[in-house]
C-alpha positions as YAML, in Angstrom:
chain: A
units: angstrom
residues:
- id: 1
  name: MET
  ca: [0.08, -0.07, -0.06]
- id: 2
  name: ARG
  ca: [1.38, 3.24, -1.04]
- id: 3
  name: ILE
  ca: [1.08, 6.38, 1.33]
- id: 4
  name: ASN
  ca: [0.28, 9.81, -0.62]
- id: 5
  name: ILE
  ca: [2.53, 12.25, 1.29]
- id: 6
  name: ARG
  ca: [0.23, 15.41, 0.02]
- id: 7
  name: GLY
  ca: [-1.06, 16.94, 3.32]
- id: 8
  name: HIS
  ca: [1.20, 15.49, 5.50]
- id: 9
  name: ALA
  ca: [3.31, 18.09, 7.82]
- id: 10
  name: ILE
  ca: [6.65, 18.16, 9.61]
- id: 11
  name: VAL
  ca: [6.74, 20.55, 12.57]
- id: 12
  name: SER
  ca: [8.95, 21.48, 15.46]
- id: 13
  name: ASP
  ca: [7.65, 21.50, 18.97]
- id: 14
  name: LEU
  ca: [8.14, 25.44, 18.71]
- id: 15
  name: SER
  ca: [5.64, 25.64, 16.12]
- id: 16
  name: ILE
  ca: [2.89, 23.88, 18.19]
- id: 17
  name: ASP
  ca: [3.61, 25.98, 21.41]
- id: 18
  name: SER
  ca: [3.55, 29.47, 19.46]
- id: 19
  name: ILE
  ca: [1.40, 31.52, 17.18]
- id: 20
  name: ALA
  ca: [4.27, 31.27, 14.44]
- id: 21
  name: GLY
  ca: [2.29, 28.38, 13.22]
- id: 22
  name: LEU
  ca: [4.10, 26.47, 10.48]
- id: 23
  name: ALA
  ca: [7.20, 29.09, 10.37]
- id: 24
  name: ASN
  ca: [9.22, 26.16, 11.88]
- id: 25
  name: GLY
  ca: [7.64, 23.42, 9.66]
- id: 26
  name: HIS
  ca: [6.80, 22.26, 6.16]
- id: 27
  name: VAL
  ca: [3.51, 20.87, 4.66]
- id: 28
  name: PHE
  ca: [3.80, 18.55, 1.66]
- id: 29
  name: HIS
  ca: [2.37, 19.67, -1.37]
- id: 30
  name: ASP
  ca: [3.52, 16.90, -3.65]
- id: 31
  name: ASP
  ca: [0.99, 14.33, -4.97]
- id: 32
  name: ILE
  ca: [3.29, 11.58, -4.72]
- id: 33
  name: GLY
  ca: [2.86, 8.01, -3.41]
- id: 34
  name: VAL
  ca: [5.61, 6.25, -1.42]
- id: 35
  name: PRO
  ca: [5.70, 2.43, -1.32]
- id: 36
  name: PRO
  ca: [6.28, 0.46, 1.77]
- id: 37
  name: GLY
  ca: [10.21, 0.39, 2.70]
- id: 38
  name: MET
  ca: [11.00, 3.52, 0.85]
- id: 39
  name: TYR
  ca: [11.99, 6.75, 2.22]
- id: 40
  name: VAL
  ca: [11.07, 10.55, 2.24]
- id: 41
  name: LEU
  ca: [13.97, 12.95, 2.71]
- id: 42
  name: LEU
  ca: [13.18, 16.80, 3.37]
- id: 43
  name: ARG
  ca: [15.73, 19.27, 2.79]
- id: 44
  name: THR
  ca: [15.63, 22.99, 3.91]
- id: 45
  name: GLY
  ca: [17.17, 24.32, 0.72]
- id: 46
  name: PHE
  ca: [16.12, 24.71, -2.74]
- id: 47
  name: GLY
  ca: [15.59, 21.98, -5.45]
- id: 48
  name: GLU
  ca: [13.24, 19.99, -7.64]
- id: 49
  name: PRO
  ca: [11.32, 17.13, -6.03]
- id: 50
  name: ARG
  ca: [12.70, 13.80, -7.20]
- id: 51
  name: TRP
  ca: [13.34, 10.13, -6.87]
- id: 52
  name: GLY
  ca: [16.85, 8.76, -6.30]
- id: 53
  name: ARG
  ca: [18.61, 5.93, -4.60]
- id: 54
  name: THR
  ca: [20.68, 5.73, -1.35]
- id: 55
  name: LYS
  ca: [24.04, 4.05, -1.51]
- id: 56
  name: GLU
  ca: [22.63, 0.85, -0.38]
- id: 57
  name: GLY
  ca: [20.21, 1.03, -3.63]
- id: 58
  name: ALA
  ca: [17.04, 1.77, -1.76]
- id: 59
  name: LEU
  ca: [14.54, 4.24, -3.26]
- id: 60
  name: VAL
  ca: [14.41, 7.90, -1.67]
- id: 61
  name: TYR
  ca: [12.22, 10.79, -2.52]
- id: 62
  name: HIS
  ca: [13.69, 14.11, -2.22]
- id: 63
  name: ALA
  ca: [11.52, 16.75, -1.10]
- id: 64
  name: PHE
  ca: [12.63, 20.49, -0.67]
- id: 65
  name: MET
  ca: [11.39, 23.35, 1.70]
- id: 66
  name: ASN
  ca: [12.67, 26.15, -0.46]
- id: 67
  name: ARG
  ca: [14.01, 28.28, 2.32]
- id: 68
  name: ASP
  ca: [17.17, 30.28, 2.59]
- id: 69
  name: GLN
  ca: [17.96, 29.13, 6.10]
- id: 70
  name: SER
  ca: [17.61, 26.45, 8.75]
- id: 71
  name: VAL
  ca: [13.97, 25.74, 9.90]
- id: 72
  name: TRP
  ca: [14.92, 23.93, 12.71]
- id: 73
  name: GLY
  ca: [17.60, 26.43, 14.00]
- id: 74
  name: GLU
  ca: [15.50, 28.59, 16.48]
- id: 75
  name: GLY
  ca: [14.36, 26.05, 18.75]
- id: 76
  name: CYS
  ca: [15.29, 22.45, 20.01]
- id: 77
  name: GLY
  ca: [12.92, 19.73, 20.79]
- id: 78
  name: PRO
  ca: [11.06, 16.97, 19.20]
- id: 79
  name: ILE
  ca: [9.74, 17.00, 15.57]
- id: 80
  name: HIS
  ca: [6.44, 15.94, 14.71]
- id: 81
  name: VAL
  ca: [5.03, 14.19, 11.76]
- id: 82
  name: LEU
  ca: [1.43, 14.72, 11.42]
- id: 83
  name: SER
  ca: [-0.85, 12.96, 9.05]
- id: 84
  name: ILE
  ca: [-3.93, 13.61, 7.48]
- id: 85
  name: GLN
  ca: [-6.89, 12.94, 9.69]
- id: 86
  name: HIS
  ca: [-9.46, 13.25, 6.90]
- id: 87
  name: SER
  ca: [-9.93, 13.94, 3.28]
- id: 88
  name: TYR
  ca: [-13.62, 15.05, 1.85]
- id: 89
  name: VAL
  ca: [-14.16, 13.91, -1.43]
- id: 90
  name: GLU
  ca: [-17.64, 14.39, -3.28]
- id: 91
  name: ARG
  ca: [-19.07, 10.83, -4.25]
- id: 92
  name: PRO
  ca: [-20.94, 10.69, -7.48]
- id: 93
  name: THR
  ca: [-24.50, 10.04, -7.08]
- id: 94
  name: PRO
  ca: [-25.59, 6.42, -6.59]
- id: 95
  name: ILE
  ca: [-26.80, 4.46, -9.47]
- id: 96
  name: SER
  ca: [-29.84, 2.17, -8.89]
- id: 97
  name: ILE
  ca: [-29.57, -1.05, -10.83]
- id: 98
  name: ARG
  ca: [-32.84, -2.86, -11.32]
...
């Protein structure tokens, strides 16, 4: 089963405790499915999202925050990975078969 990373967020404890919100975090906007056993590498700097391989040959998805400076430098503490809790999708009108 693949996990789509779109909508997942990475935030520092500082973001949760302050009104800064996601100033110290990142929300994934890439509509990409990550298969089981594969990795996502999030970098602070600039770049184009892409798939690559580790030295060991495992697939890794490279995502970028596109920021000039470190996001995690302002505070220490845990980093939280927030997943999607609900996604609303309109369903087509049911068809009645007779």
